[in-house]
PDB file of C-alpha atoms in Angstrom:
ATOM      1  CA  MET A  39      30.538 -10.151 -61.833  1.00  0.00           C
ATOM      2  CA  GLU A  40      29.857  -8.243 -65.309  1.00  0.00           C
ATOM      3  CA  GLN A  41      27.757  -5.691 -63.435  1.00  0.00           C
ATOM      4  CA  ILE A  42      30.100  -5.071 -60.968  1.00  0.00           C
ATOM      5  CA  MET A  43      32.514  -4.759 -64.146  1.00  0.00           C
ATOM      6  CA  GLU A  44      29.610  -2.111 -65.503  1.00  0.00           C
ATOM      7  CA  TYR A  45      30.064   0.351 -62.543  1.00  0.00           C
ATOM      8  CA  LEU A  46      33.882   0.451 -61.543  1.00  0.00           C
ATOM      9  CA  PRO A  47      34.319   4.061 -62.734  1.00  0.00           C
ATOM     10  CA  PHE A  48      31.508   4.921 -60.683  1.00  0.00           C
ATOM     11  CA  LEU A  49      32.792   2.372 -57.789  1.00  0.00           C
ATOM     12  CA  ILE A  50      36.253   3.596 -58.052  1.00  0.00           C
ATOM     13  CA  PRO A  51      36.049   7.485 -57.122  1.00  0.00           C
ATOM     14  CA  LEU A  52      33.883   6.683 -54.794  1.00  0.00           C
ATOM     15  CA  LEU A  53      35.917   4.864 -52.843  1.00  0.00           C
ATOM     16  CA  ALA A  54      38.763   6.905 -53.802  1.00  0.00           C
ATOM     17  CA  VAL A  55      35.896  10.184 -52.161  1.00  0.00           C
ATOM     18  CA  GLU A  56      35.013   8.302 -49.404  1.00  0.00           C
ATOM     19  CA  MET A  57      38.413   7.324 -48.712  1.00  0.00           C
ATOM     20  CA  ILE A  58      40.529  10.474 -48.808  1.00  0.00           C
ATOM     21  CA  LEU A  59      37.131  12.081 -46.395  1.00  0.00           C
ATOM     22  CA  ALA A  60      37.652   9.396 -43.983  1.00  0.00           C
ATOM     23  CA  ALA A  61      41.443   9.287 -43.607  1.00  0.00           C
ATOM     24  CA  ALA A  62      41.382  13.310 -43.607  1.00  0.00           C
ATOM     25  CA  ALA A  63      38.889  12.825 -40.599  1.00  0.00           C
ATOM     26  CA  LEU A  64      41.014   9.874 -38.958  1.00  0.00           C
ATOM     27  CA  VAL A  65      44.218  11.914 -38.590  1.00  0.00           C
ATOM     28  CA  HIS A  66      42.217  14.998 -37.491  1.00  0.00           C
ATOM     29  CA  VAL A  67      40.602  13.399 -35.104  1.00  0.00           C
ATOM     30  CA  LEU A  68      43.530  11.277 -33.826  1.00  0.00           C
ATOM     31  CA  LYS A  69      45.585  14.469 -33.801  1.00  0.00           C
ATOM     32  CA  HIS A  70      42.994  16.642 -31.567  1.00  0.00           C
ATOM     33  CA  LYS A  71      42.186  15.806 -28.292  1.00  0.00           C
ATOM     34  CA  ASN A  72      39.110  17.957 -27.540  1.00  0.00           C
ATOM     35  CA  TYR A  73      35.605  17.855 -29.444  1.00  0.00           C
ATOM     36  CA  ARG A  74      32.706  19.958 -29.533  1.00  0.00           C
ATOM     37  CA  PHE A  75      30.569  17.260 -27.927  1.00  0.00           C
ATOM     38  CA  GLY A  76      31.394  13.471 -27.895  1.00  0.00           C
ATOM     39  CA  ASN A  77      34.548  11.799 -27.369  1.00  0.00           C
ATOM     40  CA  ARG A  78      37.014  10.341 -29.194  1.00  0.00           C
ATOM     41  CA  ALA A  79      36.166   6.658 -29.969  1.00  0.00           C
ATOM     42  CA  MET A  80      32.974   7.995 -30.813  1.00  0.00           C
ATOM     43  CA  TRP A  81      33.848  10.576 -33.569  1.00  0.00           C
ATOM     44  CA  VAL A  82      36.306   7.701 -34.789  1.00  0.00           C
ATOM     45  CA  ALA A  83      33.912   5.078 -35.175  1.00  0.00           C
ATOM     46  CA  ILE A  84      31.569   8.160 -36.943  1.00  0.00           C
ATOM     47  CA  VAL A  85      34.363   9.087 -39.077  1.00  0.00           C
ATOM     48  CA  LEU A  86      35.006   4.786 -39.872  1.00  0.00           C
ATOM     49  CA  LEU A  87      31.864   3.828 -40.593  1.00  0.00           C
ATOM     50  CA  VAL A  88      29.574   6.543 -41.446  1.00  0.00           C
ATOM     51  CA  GLU A  89      30.649   6.743 -45.116  1.00  0.00           C
ATOM     52  CA  ILE A  90      30.924  10.273 -46.417  1.00  0.00           C
ATOM     53  CA  ILE A  91      28.389  12.000 -44.698  1.00  0.00           C
ATOM     54  CA  GLY A  92      30.792  11.151 -40.847  1.00  0.00           C
ATOM     55  CA  PRO A  93      33.781  13.223 -41.573  1.00  0.00           C
ATOM     56  CA  ILE A  94      31.601  16.044 -43.387  1.00  0.00           C
ATOM     57  CA  LEU A  95      29.862  15.438 -39.637  1.00  0.00           C
ATOM     58  CA  TYR A  96      32.811  15.939 -38.165  1.00  0.00           C
ATOM     59  CA  PHE A  97      34.196  18.635 -39.931  1.00  0.00           C
ATOM     60  CA  THR A  98      30.949  20.737 -39.836  1.00  0.00           C
ATOM     61  CA  MET A  99      30.132  19.887 -36.196  1.00  0.00           C
ATOM     62  CA  GLY A 100      32.618  17.893 -34.184  1.00  0.00           C
ATOM     63  CA  ARG A 101      35.551  19.657 -34.453  1.00  0.00           C
ATOM     64  CA  SER A 102      36.234  21.963 -31.811  1.00  0.00           C
ATOM     65  CA  ASP A 103      37.922  25.387 -33.170  1.00  0.00           C
ATOM     66  CA  ASP A 104      41.427  25.353 -31.500  1.00  0.00           C
TER      67      ASP A 104
ATOM     68  CA  MET B 173      47.301  45.577 -51.873  1.00  0.00           C
ATOM     69  CA  LYS B 174      49.945  44.044 -49.995  1.00  0.00           C
ATOM     70  CA  GLY B 175      47.135  43.608 -47.080  1.00  0.00           C
ATOM     71  CA  TYR B 176      44.956  42.090 -49.751  1.00  0.00           C
ATOM     72  CA  HIS B 177      47.203  39.774 -50.683  1.00  0.00           C
ATOM     73  CA  ALA B 178      48.254  38.097 -47.401  1.00  0.00           C
ATOM     74  CA  PHE B 179      45.083  38.086 -46.026  1.00  0.00           C
ATOM     75  CA  VAL B 180      43.702  36.096 -49.129  1.00  0.00           C
ATOM     76  CA  LYS B 181      46.802  33.961 -48.470  1.00  0.00           C
ATOM     77  CA  LYS B 182      45.624  33.470 -44.903  1.00  0.00           C
ATOM     78  CA  GLU B 183      41.816  32.992 -45.980  1.00  0.00           C
ATOM     79  CA  TRP B 184      42.924  29.967 -48.334  1.00  0.00           C
ATOM     80  CA  MET B 185      45.154  28.413 -45.850  1.00  0.00           C
ATOM     81  CA  GLU B 186      42.180  28.653 -43.486  1.00  0.00           C
ATOM     82  CA  SER B 187      39.996  26.462 -46.166  1.00  0.00           C
ATOM     83  CA  LEU B 188      42.675  24.153 -46.341  1.00  0.00           C
ATOM     84  CA  ARG B 189      42.976  23.701 -42.190  1.00  0.00           C
ATOM     85  CA  THR B 190      39.394  23.718 -41.789  1.00  0.00           C
ATOM     86  CA  TYR B 191      39.180  21.301 -44.814  1.00  0.00           C
ATOM     87  CA  ARG B 192      36.665  23.585 -46.859  1.00  0.00           C
ATOM     88  CA  ALA B 193      38.899  23.181 -49.496  1.00  0.00           C
ATOM     89  CA  LEU B 194      38.472  19.514 -49.022  1.00  0.00           C
ATOM     90  CA  LEU B 195      35.042  18.756 -48.690  1.00  0.00           C
ATOM     91  CA  LEU B 196      33.501  21.130 -50.914  1.00  0.00           C
ATOM     92  CA  PRO B 197      34.906  19.722 -54.125  1.00  0.00           C
ATOM     93  CA  ALA B 198      34.659  16.436 -52.609  1.00  0.00           C
ATOM     94  CA  VAL B 199      30.931  16.659 -51.888  1.00  0.00           C
ATOM     95  CA  PHE B 200      29.964  18.661 -56.045  1.00  0.00           C
ATOM     96  CA  PHE B 201      31.873  15.740 -56.991  1.00  0.00           C
ATOM     97  CA  LEU B 202      30.147  13.667 -55.720  1.00  0.00           C
ATOM     98  CA  PHE B 203      27.072  15.430 -56.513  1.00  0.00           C
ATOM     99  CA  GLY B 204      28.027  15.177 -60.088  1.00  0.00           C
ATOM    100  CA  MET B 205      28.981  11.837 -60.390  1.00  0.00           C
ATOM    101  CA  MET B 206      25.631  10.191 -58.287  1.00  0.00           C
ATOM    102  CA  SER B 207      23.254  12.334 -60.183  1.00  0.00           C
ATOM    103  CA  PRO B 208      23.533  10.669 -63.775  1.00  0.00           C
ATOM    104  CA  LEU B 209      23.720   7.144 -62.129  1.00  0.00           C
ATOM    105  CA  ALA B 210      20.835   7.661 -60.013  1.00  0.00           C
ATOM    106  CA  ALA B 211      18.771   8.440 -63.512  1.00  0.00           C
ATOM    107  CA  LYS B 212      20.117   5.485 -65.538  1.00  0.00           C
ATOM    108  CA  LEU B 213      19.465   2.863 -62.771  1.00  0.00           C
ATOM    109  CA  MET B 214      15.648   5.143 -61.541  1.00  0.00           C
ATOM    110  CA  PRO B 215      14.004   2.239 -64.143  1.00  0.00           C
ATOM    111  CA  ASP B 216      15.365  -0.479 -62.292  1.00  0.00           C
ATOM    112  CA  ILE B 217      14.896   0.993 -58.724  1.00  0.00           C
ATOM    113  CA  PHE B 218      10.773   1.240 -59.176  1.00  0.00           C
ATOM    114  CA  SER B 219      11.262  -2.632 -61.324  1.00  0.00           C
ATOM    115  CA  GLY B 220      12.986  -3.973 -57.844  1.00  0.00           C
ATOM    116  CA  MET B 221      10.127  -2.598 -56.120  1.00  0.00           C
ATOM    117  CA  ASN B 222       7.608  -5.415 -55.720  1.00  0.00           C
ATOM    118  CA  MET B 223       4.237  -3.361 -54.870  1.00  0.00           C
ATOM    119  CA  GLU B 224       1.615  -5.671 -54.781  1.00  0.00           C
ATOM    120  CA  GLY B 225       0.136  -5.638 -58.094  1.00  0.00           C
ATOM    121  CA  VAL B 226       0.439  -1.664 -58.952  1.00  0.00           C
ATOM    122  CA  THR B 227       3.361  -1.479 -61.687  1.00  0.00           C
ATOM    123  CA  ILE B 228       5.008   1.832 -62.287  1.00  0.00           C
ATOM    124  CA  THR B 229       6.671   2.116 -65.735  1.00  0.00           C
ATOM    125  CA  VAL B 230       9.102   4.639 -66.157  1.00  0.00           C
ATOM    126  CA  PRO B 231       9.995   5.795 -69.539  1.00  0.00           C
ATOM    127  CA  THR B 232      14.169   5.186 -70.430  1.00  0.00           C
ATOM    128  CA  PRO B 233      15.798   7.386 -68.882  1.00  0.00           C
ATOM    129  CA  THR B 234      17.997  10.190 -71.099  1.00  0.00           C
ATOM    130  CA  ALA B 235      20.388  13.174 -71.049  1.00  0.00           C
ATOM    131  CA  ILE B 236      17.888  15.674 -69.970  1.00  0.00           C
ATOM    132  CA  ASP B 237      17.099  12.954 -66.669  1.00  0.00           C
ATOM    133  CA  ALA B 238      20.615  13.202 -65.772  1.00  0.00           C
ATOM    134  CA  TYR B 239      21.221  16.921 -65.657  1.00  0.00           C
ATOM    135  CA  ALA B 240      18.052  16.815 -63.839  1.00  0.00           C
ATOM    136  CA  GLN B 241      19.061  14.819 -60.940  1.00  0.00           C
ATOM    137  CA  LEU B 242      22.177  17.315 -60.972  1.00  0.00           C
ATOM    138  CA  PHE B 243      20.738  20.354 -60.817  1.00  0.00           C
ATOM    139  CA  LYS B 244      17.828  19.099 -58.260  1.00  0.00           C
ATOM    140  CA  ASN B 245      20.585  17.896 -55.964  1.00  0.00           C
ATOM    141  CA  LEU B 246      22.765  21.203 -56.480  1.00  0.00           C
ATOM    142  CA  THR B 247      20.185  23.104 -56.204  1.00  0.00           C
ATOM    143  CA  GLN B 248      18.875  21.801 -52.602  1.00  0.00           C
ATOM    144  CA  MET B 249      21.703  19.714 -51.045  1.00  0.00           C
ATOM    145  CA  GLY B 250      24.432  22.132 -52.864  1.00  0.00           C
ATOM    146  CA  ILE B 251      23.149  25.669 -51.560  1.00  0.00           C
ATOM    147  CA  VAL B 252      22.341  23.707 -48.449  1.00  0.00           C
ATOM    148  CA  VAL B 253      25.854  22.375 -47.961  1.00  0.00           C
ATOM    149  CA  LEU B 254      27.476  25.897 -49.365  1.00  0.00           C
ATOM    150  CA  LEU B 255      25.716  27.831 -46.294  1.00  0.00           C
ATOM    151  CA  LEU B 256      26.883  25.330 -43.880  1.00  0.00           C
ATOM    152  CA  VAL B 257      30.324  25.764 -44.281  1.00  0.00           C
ATOM    153  CA  PHE B 258      30.833  29.122 -45.552  1.00  0.00           C
ATOM    154  CA  SER B 259      28.187  30.668 -43.027  1.00  0.00           C
ATOM    155  CA  GLY B 260      30.460  31.596 -40.393  1.00  0.00           C
ATOM    156  CA  MET B 261      33.625  32.895 -42.671  1.00  0.00           C
ATOM    157  CA  LEU B 262      32.775  36.425 -40.974  1.00  0.00           C
ATOM    158  CA  SER B 263      30.664  35.932 -37.814  1.00  0.00           C
ATOM    159  CA  GLY B 264      32.831  33.113 -36.726  1.00  0.00           C
ATOM    160  CA  GLU B 265      35.989  35.228 -36.573  1.00  0.00           C
ATOM    161  CA  ILE B 266      34.325  38.045 -34.988  1.00  0.00           C
ATOM    162  CA  ALA B 267      32.865  35.883 -31.792  1.00  0.00           C
ATOM    163  CA  LYS B 268      36.408  34.369 -32.069  1.00  0.00           C
ATOM    164  CA  GLY B 269      38.331  37.928 -31.799  1.00  0.00           C
ATOM    165  CA  THR B 270      40.831  36.920 -34.204  1.00  0.00           C
ATOM    166  CA  LEU B 271      40.634  40.041 -36.103  1.00  0.00           C
ATOM    167  CA  ILE B 272      41.322  42.488 -34.048  1.00  0.00           C
ATOM    168  CA  PRO B 273      44.708  41.874 -34.067  1.00  0.00           C
ATOM    169  CA  ILE B 274      45.116  41.943 -37.727  1.00  0.00           C
ATOM    170  CA  LEU B 275      42.788  45.087 -37.798  1.00  0.00           C
ATOM    171  CA  THR B 276      44.753  47.124 -35.014  1.00  0.00           C
ATOM    172  CA  LYS B 277      47.907  46.176 -37.599  1.00  0.00           C
ATOM    173  CA  GLY B 278      46.425  48.837 -40.149  1.00  0.00           C
ATOM    174  CA  LEU B 279      44.859  46.336 -42.632  1.00  0.00           C
ATOM    175  CA  SER B 280      41.464  47.448 -43.903  1.00  0.00           C
ATOM    176  CA  ARG B 281      38.287  46.162 -43.254  1.00  0.00           C
ATOM    177  CA  ASN B 282      37.172  46.346 -46.394  1.00  0.00           C
ATOM    178  CA  THR B 283      40.130  43.962 -46.922  1.00  0.00           C
ATOM    179  CA  VAL B 284      39.147  41.700 -45.003  1.00  0.00           C
ATOM    180  CA  ILE B 285      35.650  41.579 -46.899  1.00  0.00           C
ATOM    181  CA  LEU B 286      37.102  41.383 -50.251  1.00  0.00           C
ATOM    182  CA  ALA B 287      39.979  38.645 -49.271  1.00  0.00           C
ATOM    183  CA  LYS B 288      37.378  36.359 -47.740  1.00  0.00           C
ATOM    184  CA  TYR B 289      34.909  36.925 -50.491  1.00  0.00           C
ATOM    185  CA  THR B 290      38.295  36.300 -53.187  1.00  0.00           C
ATOM    186  CA  VAL B 291      38.307  33.079 -51.237  1.00  0.00           C
ATOM    187  CA  SER B 292      34.534  31.933 -50.891  1.00  0.00           C
ATOM    188  CA  LEU B 293      34.041  32.581 -54.536  1.00  0.00           C
ATOM    189  CA  ALA B 294      37.137  30.657 -55.934  1.00  0.00           C
ATOM    190  CA  LEU B 295      36.582  27.941 -53.898  1.00  0.00           C
ATOM    191  CA  TRP B 296      32.460  28.009 -54.620  1.00  0.00           C
ATOM    192  CA  THR B 297      33.598  28.373 -58.554  1.00  0.00           C
ATOM    193  CA  VAL B 298      35.912  25.270 -58.262  1.00  0.00           C
ATOM    194  CA  SER B 299      33.308  22.600 -57.124  1.00  0.00           C
ATOM    195  CA  LEU B 300      30.275  23.650 -59.015  1.00  0.00           C
ATOM    196  CA  ALA B 301      33.055  23.467 -62.060  1.00  0.00           C
ATOM    197  CA  VAL B 302      34.411  19.973 -60.682  1.00  0.00           C
ATOM    198  CA  SER B 303      30.797  18.842 -60.071  1.00  0.00           C
ATOM    199  CA  CYS B 304      29.449  19.399 -63.543  1.00  0.00           C
ATOM    200  CA  ALA B 305      32.543  18.227 -65.520  1.00  0.00           C
ATOM    201  CA  SER B 306      31.707  14.745 -63.579  1.00  0.00           C
ATOM    202  CA  ALA B 307      28.464  14.781 -64.555  1.00  0.00           C
ATOM    203  CA  TYR B 308      29.216  15.865 -68.296  1.00  0.00           C
ATOM    204  CA  GLY B 309      31.940  12.645 -68.186  1.00  0.00           C
ATOM    205  CA  TYR B 310      30.015  10.388 -66.853  1.00  0.00           C
ATOM    206  CA  THR B 311      27.018  11.137 -68.424  1.00  0.00           C
ATOM    207  CA  SER B 312      28.560  11.120 -71.329  1.00  0.00           C
ATOM    208  CA  TYR B 313      29.570   7.884 -70.542  1.00  0.00           C
ATOM    209  CA  LEU B 314      26.099   6.293 -69.461  1.00  0.00           C
ATOM    210  CA  PHE B 315      24.088   7.873 -72.163  1.00  0.00           C
ATOM    211  CA  ARG B 316      24.029   8.058 -75.840  1.00  0.00           C
ATOM    212  CA  ASN B 317      23.148  11.804 -76.978  1.00  0.00           C
ATOM    213  CA  ALA B 318      24.393  13.236 -73.866  1.00  0.00           C
ATOM    214  CA  GLN B 319      25.093  16.610 -75.633  1.00  0.00           C
ATOM    215  CA  VAL B 320      22.615  19.085 -74.596  1.00  0.00           C
ATOM    216  CA  GLU B 321      22.117  22.712 -74.709  1.00  0.00           C
ATOM    217  CA  HIS B 322      22.436  25.643 -72.524  1.00  0.00           C
ATOM    218  CA  LEU B 323      24.155  23.594 -69.991  1.00  0.00           C
ATOM    219  CA  LEU B 324      27.217  26.123 -69.840  1.00  0.00           C
ATOM    220  CA  PHE B 325      24.510  29.452 -69.282  1.00  0.00           C
ATOM    221  CA  SER B 326      22.324  27.026 -66.821  1.00  0.00           C
ATOM    222  CA  VAL B 327      25.428  26.514 -65.070  1.00  0.00           C
ATOM    223  CA  PHE B 328      26.300  29.999 -64.588  1.00  0.00           C
ATOM    224  CA  CYS B 329      22.947  30.861 -63.173  1.00  0.00           C
ATOM    225  CA  LEU B 330      23.507  28.601 -60.561  1.00  0.00           C
ATOM    226  CA  TRP B 331      26.886  29.917 -59.799  1.00  0.00           C
ATOM    227  CA  LEU B 332      25.984  33.452 -60.185  1.00  0.00           C
ATOM    228  CA  PHE B 333      23.182  32.493 -57.653  1.00  0.00           C
ATOM    229  CA  GLY B 334      25.885  31.168 -55.000  1.00  0.00           C
ATOM    230  CA  ALA B 335      27.920  33.958 -55.573  1.00  0.00           C
ATOM    231  CA  LEU B 336      24.998  36.154 -54.407  1.00  0.00           C
ATOM    232  CA  LEU B 337      24.424  34.116 -51.491  1.00  0.00           C
ATOM    233  CA  LEU B 338      27.932  34.246 -50.592  1.00  0.00           C
ATOM    234  CA  ALA B 339      28.029  38.051 -50.732  1.00  0.00           C
ATOM    235  CA  PHE B 340      24.601  38.010 -48.509  1.00  0.00           C
ATOM    236  CA  ILE B 341      26.888  35.942 -46.149  1.00  0.00           C
ATOM    237  CA  LEU B 342      29.048  38.709 -45.539  1.00  0.00           C
ATOM    238  CA  LEU B 343      26.530  40.738 -45.073  1.00  0.00           C
ATOM    239  CA  ALA B 344      24.746  38.786 -42.319  1.00  0.00           C
ATOM    240  CA  GLY B 345      28.262  38.376 -40.194  1.00  0.00           C
ATOM    241  CA  ALA B 346      28.646  41.536 -40.115  1.00  0.00           C
ATOM    242  CA  LEU B 347      25.039  42.970 -39.206  1.00  0.00           C
ATOM    243  CA  VAL B 348      24.536  39.723 -36.728  1.00  0.00           C
ATOM    244  CA  ARG B 349      26.406  39.046 -33.970  1.00  0.00           C
ATOM    245  CA  GLY B 350      27.113  35.233 -32.460  1.00  0.00           C
ATOM    246  CA  GLY B 351      28.233  32.333 -34.701  1.00  0.00           C
ATOM    247  CA  PHE B 352      24.697  31.389 -35.953  1.00  0.00           C
ATOM    248  CA  GLY B 353      22.805  34.665 -37.060  1.00  0.00           C
ATOM    249  CA  GLY B 354      24.157  34.875 -40.346  1.00  0.00           C
ATOM    250  CA  LEU B 355      22.979  31.285 -41.168  1.00  0.00           C
ATOM    251  CA  ILE B 356      19.543  32.290 -39.567  1.00  0.00           C
ATOM    252  CA  LEU B 357      19.581  35.808 -41.710  1.00  0.00           C
ATOM    253  CA  THR B 358      20.833  33.839 -44.907  1.00  0.00           C
ATOM    254  CA  ALA B 359      18.182  31.339 -44.382  1.00  0.00           C
ATOM    255  CA  ALA B 360      15.219  33.876 -44.224  1.00  0.00           C
ATOM    256  CA  PHE B 361      16.637  35.817 -47.459  1.00  0.00           C
ATOM    257  CA  ILE B 362      16.309  32.801 -49.345  1.00  0.00           C
ATOM    258  CA  GLY B 363      13.042  31.830 -48.012  1.00  0.00           C
ATOM    259  CA  ILE B 364      11.872  35.637 -48.625  1.00  0.00           C
ATOM    260  CA  LEU B 365      13.325  35.174 -51.894  1.00  0.00           C
ATOM    261  CA  LEU B 366      11.214  31.952 -52.585  1.00  0.00           C
ATOM    262  CA  LEU B 367       8.021  33.500 -51.021  1.00  0.00           C
ATOM    263  CA  ALA B 368       8.484  36.791 -53.953  1.00  0.00           C
ATOM    264  CA  ASN B 369       8.305  33.631 -56.449  1.00  0.00           C
ATOM    265  CA  LEU B 370       5.194  32.891 -55.539  1.00  0.00           C
ATOM    266  CA  PHE B 371       3.919  36.650 -57.479  1.00  0.00           C
ATOM    267  CA  PRO B 372       4.474  35.723 -61.312  1.00  0.00           C
ATOM    268  CA  ALA B 373       5.491  39.699 -61.969  1.00  0.00           C
ATOM    269  CA  ALA B 374       8.792  39.163 -59.689  1.00  0.00           C
ATOM    270  CA  GLU B 375       9.463  36.183 -61.341  1.00  0.00           C
ATOM    271  CA  LYS B 376      11.090  37.658 -64.007  1.00  0.00           C
ATOM    272  CA  TRP B 377      13.596  40.251 -61.420  1.00  0.00           C
ATOM    273  CA  ASN B 378      13.616  37.276 -58.981  1.00  0.00           C
ATOM    274  CA  PRO B 379      17.679  36.015 -58.362  1.00  0.00           C
ATOM    275  CA  VAL B 380      16.158  32.828 -57.190  1.00  0.00           C
ATOM    276  CA  SER B 381      14.667  31.720 -60.739  1.00  0.00           C
ATOM    277  CA  LEU B 382      18.804  31.845 -61.324  1.00  0.00           C
ATOM    278  CA  ALA B 383      18.494  28.331 -59.138  1.00  0.00           C
ATOM    279  CA  ALA B 384      15.011  27.191 -59.965  1.00  0.00           C
ATOM    280  CA  LYS B 385      14.804  27.269 -64.302  1.00  0.00           C
ATOM    281  CA  ASN B 386      17.587  25.355 -65.006  1.00  0.00           C
ATOM    282  CA  MET B 387      16.553  22.145 -65.951  1.00  0.00           C
ATOM    283  CA  GLN B 388      13.859  24.502 -68.122  1.00  0.00           C
ATOM    284  CA  ILE B 389      16.516  26.134 -69.750  1.00  0.00           C
ATOM    285  CA  ILE B 390      18.590  23.145 -70.523  1.00  0.00           C
ATOM    286  CA  ALA B 391      15.167  21.502 -71.966  1.00  0.00           C
ATOM    287  CA  GLY B 392      14.659  24.959 -73.893  1.00  0.00           C
ATOM    288  CA  THR B 393      11.380  25.939 -72.850  1.00  0.00           C
ATOM    289  CA  VAL B 394      13.047  28.819 -70.933  1.00  0.00           C
ATOM    290  CA  ALA B 395      15.319  31.567 -73.670  1.00  0.00           C
ATOM    291  CA  VAL B 396      18.638  33.096 -72.596  1.00  0.00           C
ATOM    292  CA  GLY B 397      16.567  36.025 -72.935  1.00  0.00           C
ATOM    293  CA  ALA B 398      14.109  35.502 -71.275  1.00  0.00           C
ATOM    294  CA  MET B 399      16.906  35.166 -68.206  1.00  0.00           C
ATOM    295  CA  MET B 400      18.756  38.121 -68.410  1.00  0.00           C
ATOM    296  CA  PRO B 401      16.525  40.343 -66.019  1.00  0.00           C
ATOM    297  CA  ALA B 402      17.014  37.750 -63.179  1.00  0.00           C
ATOM    298  CA  VAL B 403      20.700  37.696 -64.030  1.00  0.00           C
ATOM    299  CA  CYS B 404      21.450  42.163 -63.940  1.00  0.00           C
ATOM    300  CA  LEU B 405      19.321  41.882 -61.039  1.00  0.00           C
ATOM    301  CA  THR B 406      21.684  39.084 -58.953  1.00  0.00           C
ATOM    302  CA  LEU B 407      25.072  40.416 -60.406  1.00  0.00           C
ATOM    303  CA  ALA B 408      23.620  44.035 -58.838  1.00  0.00           C
ATOM    304  CA  ALA B 409      22.884  42.717 -55.703  1.00  0.00           C
ATOM    305  CA  ALA B 410      25.775  40.636 -55.135  1.00  0.00           C
ATOM    306  CA  VAL B 411      27.548  44.080 -55.285  1.00  0.00           C
ATOM    307  CA  LEU B 412      25.310  45.624 -53.594  1.00  0.00           C
ATOM    308  CA  CYS B 413      25.531  43.228 -50.553  1.00  0.00           C
ATOM    309  CA  LEU B 414      29.109  43.606 -50.855  1.00  0.00           C
ATOM    310  CA  VAL B 415      29.699  47.566 -50.790  1.00  0.00           C
ATOM    311  CA  LEU B 416      26.625  47.302 -47.979  1.00  0.00           C
ATOM    312  CA  SER B 417      28.772  44.478 -45.842  1.00  0.00           C
ATOM    313  CA  MET B 418      31.769  46.554 -45.934  1.00  0.00           C
ATOM    314  CA  ALA B 419      30.239  49.705 -44.886  1.00  0.00           C
ATOM    315  CA  VAL B 420      28.454  47.330 -42.502  1.00  0.00           C
ATOM    316  CA  PHE B 421      31.811  45.937 -40.903  1.00  0.00           C
ATOM    317  CA  ARG B 422      33.075  49.465 -41.554  1.00  0.00           C
ATOM    318  CA  LYS B 423      31.500  50.370 -38.528  1.00  0.00           C
ATOM    319  CA  THR B 424      31.262  47.285 -36.639  1.00  0.00           C
ATOM    320  CA  ILE B 425      32.177  47.161 -32.961  1.00  0.00           C
ATOM    321  CA  LEU B 426      34.699  44.055 -32.445  1.00  0.00           C
TER     322      LEU B 426
END
């Protein structure tokens, strides 16, 4: 417990950034029908389960241009 | 001037809609936060590894190690992220053909280049600042004697290198057709700079040393004055890239 308290200043911002990215990506995935590849279920899983990298992958590679 | 304002606004909207304006600062903030933490935890990580009698002794980390981690992350992953996010800013729009309507309505092509450069440079500046501010904050939190010398100059060097890359991306986008051409050309440009660094005579002037000597600047083994040739050359090269890309883009057939 003490160790967790020590790293709280790291965990809170880390979680916050993770949440913001995941939420932004999830909204985008659900609002759009077409992706450059893959389908909706795949991108929802990637965005929610792969922390930080998932949303980045979605916005740089998965998001279609329309 | 009016066209410039309008196009800057359009570029900014595009950055928001494509989530560039969110991704870049977020990723760079994480770099800035994780680097001091990685430096601090390094001895624990090594002692946690049980390697059959082999003991690795790691000296107690200091603030210098935290910044070493930071600049390692920023100059490698950071530059890669910057390239990936911005590589399509001109070539992508040429490929999609979305520039044609505004250009036929009288927006000058120079304005397109300048506005794109303004917005991308602003985003890069903010991201780097966020990264360094968080690194500085967490380093002060984790380490005593967090003061290091010439930190700002060291960051400025990296910033200037990024500014050159952004200018080159625009030039590459005007030169090569297709979405990925610009990315490949810019990667080749960095490759050539890295190769040129093999010659000791070129090292002093090479822009890439701005992203390679950051730690030596902080540690004090490289004097600020010794970086000046590279700083001047990079500044000139960035301006040259911008002027060239405007000249090339004026003749690009859309």
